[in-house]
PDB file of C-alpha atoms in Angstrom:
ATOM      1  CA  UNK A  15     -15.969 -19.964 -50.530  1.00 44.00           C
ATOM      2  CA  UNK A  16     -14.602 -17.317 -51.743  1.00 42.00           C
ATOM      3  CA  UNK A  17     -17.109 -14.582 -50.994  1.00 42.00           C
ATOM      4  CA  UNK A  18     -17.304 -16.164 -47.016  1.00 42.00           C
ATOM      5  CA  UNK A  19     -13.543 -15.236 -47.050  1.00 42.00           C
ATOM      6  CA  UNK A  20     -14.086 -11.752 -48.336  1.00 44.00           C
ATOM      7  CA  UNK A  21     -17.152 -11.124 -45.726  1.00 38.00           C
ATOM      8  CA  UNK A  22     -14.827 -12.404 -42.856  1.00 41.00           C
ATOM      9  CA  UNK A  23     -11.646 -10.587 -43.682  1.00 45.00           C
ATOM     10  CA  UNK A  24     -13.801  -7.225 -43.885  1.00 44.00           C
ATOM     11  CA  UNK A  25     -15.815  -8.389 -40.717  1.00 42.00           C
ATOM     12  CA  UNK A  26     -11.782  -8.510 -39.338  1.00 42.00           C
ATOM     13  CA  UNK A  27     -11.334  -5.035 -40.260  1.00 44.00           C
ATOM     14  CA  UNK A  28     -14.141  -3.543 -39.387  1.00 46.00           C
ATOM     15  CA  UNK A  29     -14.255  -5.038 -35.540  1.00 42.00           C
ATOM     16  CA  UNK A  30     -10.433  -4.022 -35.366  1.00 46.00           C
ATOM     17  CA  UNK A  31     -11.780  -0.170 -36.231  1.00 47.00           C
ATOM     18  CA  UNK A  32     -14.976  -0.887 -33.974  1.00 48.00           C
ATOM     19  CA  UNK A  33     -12.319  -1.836 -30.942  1.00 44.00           C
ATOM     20  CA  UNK A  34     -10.428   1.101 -32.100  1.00 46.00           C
ATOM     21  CA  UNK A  35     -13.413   3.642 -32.223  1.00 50.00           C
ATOM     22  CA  UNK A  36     -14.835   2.407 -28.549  1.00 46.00           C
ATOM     23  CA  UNK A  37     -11.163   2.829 -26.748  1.00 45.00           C
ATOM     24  CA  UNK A  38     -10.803   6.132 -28.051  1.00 46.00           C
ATOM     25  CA  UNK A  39     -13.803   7.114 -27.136  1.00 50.00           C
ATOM     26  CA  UNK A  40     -13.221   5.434 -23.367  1.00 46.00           C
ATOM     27  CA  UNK A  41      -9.428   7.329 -23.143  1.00 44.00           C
ATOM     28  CA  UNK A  42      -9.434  10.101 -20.459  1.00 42.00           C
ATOM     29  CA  UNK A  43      -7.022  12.005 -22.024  1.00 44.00           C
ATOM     30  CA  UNK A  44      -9.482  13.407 -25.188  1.00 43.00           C
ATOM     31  CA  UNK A  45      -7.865  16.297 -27.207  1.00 45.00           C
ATOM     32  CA  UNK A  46     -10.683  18.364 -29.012  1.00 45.00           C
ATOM     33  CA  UNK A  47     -12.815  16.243 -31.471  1.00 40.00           C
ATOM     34  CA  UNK A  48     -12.190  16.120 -34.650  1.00 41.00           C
ATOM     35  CA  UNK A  49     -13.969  18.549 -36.978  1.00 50.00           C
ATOM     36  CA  UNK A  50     -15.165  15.417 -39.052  1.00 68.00           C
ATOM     37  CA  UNK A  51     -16.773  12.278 -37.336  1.00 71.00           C
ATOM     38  CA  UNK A  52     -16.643   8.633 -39.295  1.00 72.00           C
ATOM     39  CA  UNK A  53     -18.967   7.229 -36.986  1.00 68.00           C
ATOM     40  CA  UNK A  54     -21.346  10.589 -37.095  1.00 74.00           C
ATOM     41  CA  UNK A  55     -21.680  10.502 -40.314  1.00 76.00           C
ATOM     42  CA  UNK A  56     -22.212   6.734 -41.105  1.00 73.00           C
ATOM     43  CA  UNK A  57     -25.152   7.313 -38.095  1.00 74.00           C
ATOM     44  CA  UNK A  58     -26.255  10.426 -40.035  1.00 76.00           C
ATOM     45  CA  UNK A  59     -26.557   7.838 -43.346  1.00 75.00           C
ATOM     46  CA  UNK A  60     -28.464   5.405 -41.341  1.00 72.00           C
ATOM     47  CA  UNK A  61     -30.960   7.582 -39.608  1.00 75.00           C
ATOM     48  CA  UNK A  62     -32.100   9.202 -43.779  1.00 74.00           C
ATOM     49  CA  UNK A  63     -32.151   5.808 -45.163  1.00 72.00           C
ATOM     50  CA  UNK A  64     -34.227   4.298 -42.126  1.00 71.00           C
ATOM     51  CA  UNK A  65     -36.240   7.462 -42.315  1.00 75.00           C
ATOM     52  CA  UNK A  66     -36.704   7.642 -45.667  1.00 76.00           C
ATOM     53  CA  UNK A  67     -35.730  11.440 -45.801  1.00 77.00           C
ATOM     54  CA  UNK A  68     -33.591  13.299 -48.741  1.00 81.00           C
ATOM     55  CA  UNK A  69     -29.680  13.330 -48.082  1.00 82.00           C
ATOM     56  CA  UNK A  70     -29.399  17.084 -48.611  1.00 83.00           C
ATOM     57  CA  UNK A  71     -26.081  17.539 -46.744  1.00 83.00           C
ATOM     58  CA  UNK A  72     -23.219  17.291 -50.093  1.00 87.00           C
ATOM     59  CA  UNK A  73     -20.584  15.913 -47.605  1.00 86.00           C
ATOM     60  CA  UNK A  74     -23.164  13.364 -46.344  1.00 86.00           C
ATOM     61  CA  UNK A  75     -23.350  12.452 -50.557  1.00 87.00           C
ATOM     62  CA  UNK A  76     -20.322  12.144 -51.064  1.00 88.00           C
ATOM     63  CA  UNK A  77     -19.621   9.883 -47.656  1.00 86.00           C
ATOM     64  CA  UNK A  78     -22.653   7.474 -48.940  1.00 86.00           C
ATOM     65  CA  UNK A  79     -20.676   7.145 -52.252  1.00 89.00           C
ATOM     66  CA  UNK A  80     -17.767   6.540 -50.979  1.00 89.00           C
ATOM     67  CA  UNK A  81     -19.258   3.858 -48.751  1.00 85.00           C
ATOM     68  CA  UNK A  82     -20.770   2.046 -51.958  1.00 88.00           C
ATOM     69  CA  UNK A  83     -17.763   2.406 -54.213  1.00 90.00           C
ATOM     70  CA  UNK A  84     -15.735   0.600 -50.763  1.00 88.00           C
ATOM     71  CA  UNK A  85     -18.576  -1.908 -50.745  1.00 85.00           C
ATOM     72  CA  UNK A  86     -17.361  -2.621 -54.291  1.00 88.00           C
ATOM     73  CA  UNK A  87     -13.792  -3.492 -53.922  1.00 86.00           C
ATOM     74  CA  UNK A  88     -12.277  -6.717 -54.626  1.00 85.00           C
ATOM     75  CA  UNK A  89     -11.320  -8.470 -51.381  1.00 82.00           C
ATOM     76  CA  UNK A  90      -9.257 -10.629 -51.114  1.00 81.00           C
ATOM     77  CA  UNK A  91      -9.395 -14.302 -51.124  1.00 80.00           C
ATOM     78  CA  UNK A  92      -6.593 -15.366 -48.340  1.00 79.00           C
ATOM     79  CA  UNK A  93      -5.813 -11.692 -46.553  1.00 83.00           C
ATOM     80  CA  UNK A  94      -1.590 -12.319 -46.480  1.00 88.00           C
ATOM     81  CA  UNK A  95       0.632  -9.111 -46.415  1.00 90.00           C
ATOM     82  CA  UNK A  96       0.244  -9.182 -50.314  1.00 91.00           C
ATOM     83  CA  UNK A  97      -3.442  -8.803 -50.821  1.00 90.00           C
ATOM     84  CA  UNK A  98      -3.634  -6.306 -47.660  1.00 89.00           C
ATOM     85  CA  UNK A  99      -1.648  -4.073 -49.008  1.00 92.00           C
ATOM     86  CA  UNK A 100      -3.524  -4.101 -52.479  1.00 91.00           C
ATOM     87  CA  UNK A 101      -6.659  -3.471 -50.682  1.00 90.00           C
ATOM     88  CA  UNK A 102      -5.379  -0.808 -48.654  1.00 91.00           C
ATOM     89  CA  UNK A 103      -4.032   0.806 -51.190  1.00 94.00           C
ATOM     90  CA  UNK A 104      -7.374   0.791 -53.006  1.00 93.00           C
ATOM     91  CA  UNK A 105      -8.912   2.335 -50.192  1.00 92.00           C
ATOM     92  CA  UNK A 106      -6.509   5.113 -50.100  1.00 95.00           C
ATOM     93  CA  UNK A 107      -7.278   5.460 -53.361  1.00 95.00           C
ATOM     94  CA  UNK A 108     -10.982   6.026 -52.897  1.00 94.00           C
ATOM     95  CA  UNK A 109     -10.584   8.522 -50.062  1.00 93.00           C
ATOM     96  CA  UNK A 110      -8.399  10.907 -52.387  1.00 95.00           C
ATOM     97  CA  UNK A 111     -10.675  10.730 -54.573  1.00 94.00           C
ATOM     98  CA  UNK A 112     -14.118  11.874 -53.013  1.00 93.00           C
ATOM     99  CA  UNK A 113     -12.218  14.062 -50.425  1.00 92.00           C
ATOM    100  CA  UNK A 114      -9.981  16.709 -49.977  1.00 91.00           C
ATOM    101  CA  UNK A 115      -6.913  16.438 -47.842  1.00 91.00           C
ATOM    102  CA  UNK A 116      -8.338  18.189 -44.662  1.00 88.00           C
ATOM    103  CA  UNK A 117     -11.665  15.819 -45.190  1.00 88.00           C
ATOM    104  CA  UNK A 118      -9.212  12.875 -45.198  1.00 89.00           C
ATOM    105  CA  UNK A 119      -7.122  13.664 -42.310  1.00 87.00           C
ATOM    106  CA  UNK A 120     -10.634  14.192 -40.257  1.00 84.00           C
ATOM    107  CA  UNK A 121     -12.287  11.535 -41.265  1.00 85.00           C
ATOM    108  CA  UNK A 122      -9.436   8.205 -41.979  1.00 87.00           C
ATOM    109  CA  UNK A 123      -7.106   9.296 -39.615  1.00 85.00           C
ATOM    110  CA  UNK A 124      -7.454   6.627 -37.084  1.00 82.00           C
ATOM    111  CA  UNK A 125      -8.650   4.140 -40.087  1.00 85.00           C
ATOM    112  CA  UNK A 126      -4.722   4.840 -41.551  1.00 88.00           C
ATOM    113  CA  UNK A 127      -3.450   4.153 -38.525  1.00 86.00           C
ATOM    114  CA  UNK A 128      -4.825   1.099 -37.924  1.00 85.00           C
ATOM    115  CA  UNK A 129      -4.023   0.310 -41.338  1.00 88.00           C
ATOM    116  CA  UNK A 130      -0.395   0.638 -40.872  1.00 89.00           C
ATOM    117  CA  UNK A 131      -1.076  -1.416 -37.527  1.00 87.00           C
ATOM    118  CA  UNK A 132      -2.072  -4.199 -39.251  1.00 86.00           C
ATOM    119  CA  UNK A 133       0.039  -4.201 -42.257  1.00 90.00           C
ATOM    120  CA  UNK A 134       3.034  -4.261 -39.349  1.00 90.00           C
ATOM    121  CA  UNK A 135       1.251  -7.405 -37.200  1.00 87.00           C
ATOM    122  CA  UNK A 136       0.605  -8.995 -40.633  1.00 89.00           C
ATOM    123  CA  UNK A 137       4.432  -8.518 -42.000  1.00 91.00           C
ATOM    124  CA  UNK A 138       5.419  -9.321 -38.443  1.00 89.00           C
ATOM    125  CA  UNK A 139       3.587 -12.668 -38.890  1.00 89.00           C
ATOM    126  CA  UNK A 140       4.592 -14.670 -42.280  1.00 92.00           C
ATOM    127  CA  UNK A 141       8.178 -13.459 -41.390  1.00 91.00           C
ATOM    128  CA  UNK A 142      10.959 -16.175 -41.102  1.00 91.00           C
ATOM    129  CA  UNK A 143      12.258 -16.507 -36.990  1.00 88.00           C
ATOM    130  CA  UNK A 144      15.476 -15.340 -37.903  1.00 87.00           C
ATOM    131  CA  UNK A 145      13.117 -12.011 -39.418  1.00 91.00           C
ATOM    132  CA  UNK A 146      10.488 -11.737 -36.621  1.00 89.00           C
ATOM    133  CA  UNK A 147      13.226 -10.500 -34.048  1.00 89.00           C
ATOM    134  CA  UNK A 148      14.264  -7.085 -36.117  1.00 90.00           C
ATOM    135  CA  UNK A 149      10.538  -6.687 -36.465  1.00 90.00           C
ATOM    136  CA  UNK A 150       9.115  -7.250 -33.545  1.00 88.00           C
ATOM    137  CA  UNK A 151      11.917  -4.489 -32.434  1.00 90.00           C
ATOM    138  CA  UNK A 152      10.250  -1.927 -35.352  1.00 90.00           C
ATOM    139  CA  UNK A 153       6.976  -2.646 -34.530  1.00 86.00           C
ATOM    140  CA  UNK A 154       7.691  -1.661 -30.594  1.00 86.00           C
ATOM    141  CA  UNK A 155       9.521   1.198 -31.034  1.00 89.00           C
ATOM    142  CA  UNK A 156       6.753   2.323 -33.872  1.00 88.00           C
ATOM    143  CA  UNK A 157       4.008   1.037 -31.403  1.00 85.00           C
ATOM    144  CA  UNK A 158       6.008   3.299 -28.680  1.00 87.00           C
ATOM    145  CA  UNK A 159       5.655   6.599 -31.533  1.00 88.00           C
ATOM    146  CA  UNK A 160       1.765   6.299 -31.723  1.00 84.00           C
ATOM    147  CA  UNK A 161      -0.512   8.210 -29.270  1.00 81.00           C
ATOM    148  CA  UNK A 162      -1.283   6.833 -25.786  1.00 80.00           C
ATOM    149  CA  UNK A 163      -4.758   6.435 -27.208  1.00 71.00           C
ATOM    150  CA  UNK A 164      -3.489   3.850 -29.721  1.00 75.00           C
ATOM    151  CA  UNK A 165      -1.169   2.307 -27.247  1.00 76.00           C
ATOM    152  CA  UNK A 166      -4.147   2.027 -25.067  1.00 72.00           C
ATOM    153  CA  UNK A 167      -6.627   0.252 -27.820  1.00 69.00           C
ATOM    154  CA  UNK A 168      -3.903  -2.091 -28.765  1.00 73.00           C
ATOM    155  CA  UNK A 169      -3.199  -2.877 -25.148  1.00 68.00           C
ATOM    156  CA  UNK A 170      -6.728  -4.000 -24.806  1.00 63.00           C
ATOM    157  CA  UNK A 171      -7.423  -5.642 -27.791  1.00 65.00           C
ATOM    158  CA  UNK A 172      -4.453  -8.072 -26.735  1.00 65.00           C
ATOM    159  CA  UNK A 173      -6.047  -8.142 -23.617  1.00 59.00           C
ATOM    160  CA  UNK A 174      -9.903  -9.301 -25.107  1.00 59.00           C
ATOM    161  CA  UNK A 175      -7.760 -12.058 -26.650  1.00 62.00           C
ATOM    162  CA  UNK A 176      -5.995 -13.094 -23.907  1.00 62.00           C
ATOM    163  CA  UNK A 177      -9.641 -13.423 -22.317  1.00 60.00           C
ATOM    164  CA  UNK A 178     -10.888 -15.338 -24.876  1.00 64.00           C
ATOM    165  CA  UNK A 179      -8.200 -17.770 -24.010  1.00 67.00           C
ATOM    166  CA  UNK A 180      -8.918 -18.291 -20.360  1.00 64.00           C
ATOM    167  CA  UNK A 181     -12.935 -18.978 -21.530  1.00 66.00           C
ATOM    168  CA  UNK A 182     -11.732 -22.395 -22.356  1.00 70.00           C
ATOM    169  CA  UNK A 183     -10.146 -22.819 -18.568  1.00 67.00           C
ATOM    170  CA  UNK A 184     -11.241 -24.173 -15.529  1.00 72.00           C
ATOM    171  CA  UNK A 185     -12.965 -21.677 -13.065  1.00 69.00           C
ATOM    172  CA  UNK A 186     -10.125 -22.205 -11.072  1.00 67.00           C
ATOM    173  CA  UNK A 187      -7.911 -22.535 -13.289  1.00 69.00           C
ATOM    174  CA  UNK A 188      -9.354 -19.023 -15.199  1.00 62.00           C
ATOM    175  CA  UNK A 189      -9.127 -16.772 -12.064  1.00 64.00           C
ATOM    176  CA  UNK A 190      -5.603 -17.805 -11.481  1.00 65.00           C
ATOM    177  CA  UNK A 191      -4.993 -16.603 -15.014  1.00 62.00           C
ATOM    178  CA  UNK A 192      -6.748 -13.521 -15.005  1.00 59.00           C
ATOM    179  CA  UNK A 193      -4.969 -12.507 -11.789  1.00 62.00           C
ATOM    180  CA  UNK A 194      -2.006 -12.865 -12.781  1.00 60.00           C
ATOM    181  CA  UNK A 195      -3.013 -11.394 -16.158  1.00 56.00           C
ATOM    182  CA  UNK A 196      -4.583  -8.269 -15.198  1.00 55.00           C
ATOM    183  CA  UNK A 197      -4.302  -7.704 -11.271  1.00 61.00           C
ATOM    184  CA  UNK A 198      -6.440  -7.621  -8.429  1.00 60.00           C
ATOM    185  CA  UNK A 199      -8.178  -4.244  -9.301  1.00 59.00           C
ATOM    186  CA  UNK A 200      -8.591  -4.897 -12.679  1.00 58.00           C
ATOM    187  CA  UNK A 201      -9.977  -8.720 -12.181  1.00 58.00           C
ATOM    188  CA  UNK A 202     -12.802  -6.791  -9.687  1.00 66.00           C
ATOM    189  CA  UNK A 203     -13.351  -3.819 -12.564  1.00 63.00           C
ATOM    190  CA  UNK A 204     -13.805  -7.469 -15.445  1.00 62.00           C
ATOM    191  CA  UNK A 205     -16.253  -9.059 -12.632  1.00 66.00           C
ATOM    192  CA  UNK A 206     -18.459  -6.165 -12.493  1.00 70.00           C
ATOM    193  CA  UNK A 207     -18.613  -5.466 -15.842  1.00 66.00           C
ATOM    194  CA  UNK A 208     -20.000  -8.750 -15.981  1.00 67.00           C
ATOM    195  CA  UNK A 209     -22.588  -8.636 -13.901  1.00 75.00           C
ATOM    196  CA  UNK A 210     -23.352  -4.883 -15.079  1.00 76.00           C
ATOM    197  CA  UNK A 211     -23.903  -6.909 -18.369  1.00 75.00           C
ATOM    198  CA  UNK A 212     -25.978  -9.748 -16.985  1.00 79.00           C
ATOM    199  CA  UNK A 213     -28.552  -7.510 -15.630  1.00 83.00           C
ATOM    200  CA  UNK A 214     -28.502  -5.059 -18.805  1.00 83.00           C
ATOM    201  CA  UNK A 215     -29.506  -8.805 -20.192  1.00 85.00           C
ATOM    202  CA  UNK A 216     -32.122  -9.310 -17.711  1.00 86.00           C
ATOM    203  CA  UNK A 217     -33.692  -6.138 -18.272  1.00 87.00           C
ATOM    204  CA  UNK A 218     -33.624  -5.986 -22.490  1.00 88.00           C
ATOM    205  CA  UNK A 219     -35.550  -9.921 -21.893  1.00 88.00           C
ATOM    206  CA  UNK A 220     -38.173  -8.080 -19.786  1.00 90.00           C
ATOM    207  CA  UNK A 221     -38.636  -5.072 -22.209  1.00 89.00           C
ATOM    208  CA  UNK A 222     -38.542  -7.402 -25.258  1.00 88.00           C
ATOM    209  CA  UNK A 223     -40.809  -9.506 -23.545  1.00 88.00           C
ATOM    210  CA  UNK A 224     -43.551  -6.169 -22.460  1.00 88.00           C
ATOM    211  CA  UNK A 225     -43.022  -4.596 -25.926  1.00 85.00           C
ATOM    212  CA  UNK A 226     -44.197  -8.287 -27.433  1.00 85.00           C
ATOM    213  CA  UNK A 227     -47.134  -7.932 -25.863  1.00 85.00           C
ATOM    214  CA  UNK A 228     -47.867  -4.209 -26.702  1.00 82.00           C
ATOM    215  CA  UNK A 229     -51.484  -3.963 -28.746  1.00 77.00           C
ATOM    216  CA  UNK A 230     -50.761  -0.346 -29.416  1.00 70.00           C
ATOM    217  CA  UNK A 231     -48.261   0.500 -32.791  1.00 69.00           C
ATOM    218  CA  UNK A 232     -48.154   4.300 -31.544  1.00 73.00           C
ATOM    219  CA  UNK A 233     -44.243   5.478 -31.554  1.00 72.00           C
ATOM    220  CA  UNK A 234     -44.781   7.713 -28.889  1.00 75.00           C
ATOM    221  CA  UNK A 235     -46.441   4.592 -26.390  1.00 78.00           C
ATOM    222  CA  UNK A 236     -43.486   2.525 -27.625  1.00 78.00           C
ATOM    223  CA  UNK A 237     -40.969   5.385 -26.277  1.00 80.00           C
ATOM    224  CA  UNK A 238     -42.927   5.679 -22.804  1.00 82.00           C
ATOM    225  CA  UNK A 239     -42.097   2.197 -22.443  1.00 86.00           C
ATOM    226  CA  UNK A 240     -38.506   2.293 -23.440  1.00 85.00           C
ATOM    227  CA  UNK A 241     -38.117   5.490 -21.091  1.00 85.00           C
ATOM    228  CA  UNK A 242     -39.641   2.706 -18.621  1.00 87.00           C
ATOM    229  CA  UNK A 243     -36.741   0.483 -18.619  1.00 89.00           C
ATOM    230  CA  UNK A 244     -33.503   2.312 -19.491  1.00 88.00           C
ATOM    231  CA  UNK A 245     -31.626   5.481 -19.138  1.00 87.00           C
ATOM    232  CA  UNK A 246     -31.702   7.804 -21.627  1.00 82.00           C
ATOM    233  CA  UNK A 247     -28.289   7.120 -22.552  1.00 80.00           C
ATOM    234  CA  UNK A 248     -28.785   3.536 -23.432  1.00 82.00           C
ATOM    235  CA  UNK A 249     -31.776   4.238 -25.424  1.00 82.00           C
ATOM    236  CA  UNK A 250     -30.003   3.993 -29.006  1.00 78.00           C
ATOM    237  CA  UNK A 251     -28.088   0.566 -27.937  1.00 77.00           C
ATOM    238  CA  UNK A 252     -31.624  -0.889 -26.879  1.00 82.00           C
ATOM    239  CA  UNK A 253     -32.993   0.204 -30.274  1.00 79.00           C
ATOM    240  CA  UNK A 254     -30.372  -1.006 -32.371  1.00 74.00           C
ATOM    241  CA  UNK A 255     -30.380  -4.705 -30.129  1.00 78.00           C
ATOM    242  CA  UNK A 256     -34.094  -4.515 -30.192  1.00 79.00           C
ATOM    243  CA  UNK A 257     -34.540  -4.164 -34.131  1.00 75.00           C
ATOM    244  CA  UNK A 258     -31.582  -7.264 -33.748  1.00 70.00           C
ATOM    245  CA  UNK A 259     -33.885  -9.420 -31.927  1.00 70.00           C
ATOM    246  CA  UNK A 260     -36.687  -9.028 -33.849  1.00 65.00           C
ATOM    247  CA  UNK A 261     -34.806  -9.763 -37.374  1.00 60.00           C
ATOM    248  CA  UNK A 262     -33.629 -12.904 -35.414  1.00 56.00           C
ATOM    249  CA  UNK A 263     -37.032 -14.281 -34.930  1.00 54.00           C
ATOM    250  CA  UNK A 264     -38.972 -16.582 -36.759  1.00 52.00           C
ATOM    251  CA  UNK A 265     -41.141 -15.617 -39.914  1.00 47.00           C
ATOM    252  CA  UNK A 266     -44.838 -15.971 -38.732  1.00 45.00           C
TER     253      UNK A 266
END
């Protein structure tokens, strides 16, 4: 029991820095990227170990170990304010102690942030009523500090749950909501997306289904086909789904 509780509150974190990492890479407004990429280098780290090739690259070293020396912290049993905290802290901990304050700032910048986002929510939460009013103040006027990037991801990520919600409506009953929870213009913008999804579904089932029946184990016939049915730039999402799919199937 305990260990499902650990994998789910670092399955919380890690889709609350996934949201995160996908909004600010949506926002219009980009300033310059950051010298040091998170998500770079943990795609660097993937692509060696897949490929079996030497991590040369001493930054790329020292971002695996920190990786397995995070893999290896205690987490906690029931996430309250408490154990957050402590696990935060040893975090911090870990990242001052395999980088150097410029590497930090480049690389858990966002992660601190979110940090302190949830530490707020979380304090927020288990406070009495009488408490929750002078917090919820804090944590609006802190919210209000915090870059219209971060305003933006926290926006939506209220907004997915809201959605969530309304799945359990009526169809009637759901549209009503959603128009009065996101407008007109952005109801249209969630109704396409859906359908843009539905036939990116359609057409991974038909690949999937032509790269079943594929004789040949050459890479380079394997790309042709890929090239057949997607865009370059969806070419790493396929892969990743496609290696997904097949760990999902059945031993023969």
């Amino acid at each position: 029991m305990k260990t499902n509780t650990g994998v789910l509150t670092l399955a919380v974190v890690s889709l609350l820095l996934g949201l995160l990492g996908y909004w600010l890479n949506q926002r219009q407004d980009k300033p310059d990227a950051p010298v040091l990429d998170p998500s770079s280098l943990r795609q660097q780290l993937v692509d060696r170990l897949a490929s079996g090739q030497p991590i040369e690259d001493p930054l790329l070293r020292r971002y695996q170990g920190f990786l397995q020396q995070e893999a290896r912290l205690a987490l906690p049993q029931a996430p309250d304010l408490a154990s957050l905290i402590q696990l935060f802290d040893s975090r911090e901990q870990l990242r001052q102690r395999n980088f150097d304050a410029l590497e930090q700032s480049g690389l858990f910048g966002e992660e601190r942030l979110m940090e302190q986002w949830t530490l707020r929510r979380k304090e927020f939460a288990e406070a009495s009523p009488g408490e929750q009013l002078a917090l919820g103040e804090a944590l609006d006027n802190w919210l209000a500090e915090q870059p219209g990037w971060f305003q933006e991801a926290e926006a939506n990520g209220r907004l997915i749950s809201d959605l969530q919600r309304m799945a359990r409506l009526t169809p009637e009953a759901r549209r009503l909501a959603m128009l009065e929870r996101v407008g007109p213009e952005a109801q249209g913008r969630l109704q396409q997306l859906a359908q843009d999804t539905q036939h990116f579904e359609h057409q991974l089932d038909g690949y999937l289904a032509e790269l079943a029946t594929m004789t040949s184990q050459d890479p380079q016939a394997h790309q042709q086909l890929l090239a057949l049915w997607f865009p370059e730039t969806q070419w790493r999402r396929v892969a990743a789904l496609t290696r997904l799919r097949q760990e999902q199937l059945p031993a023969q």
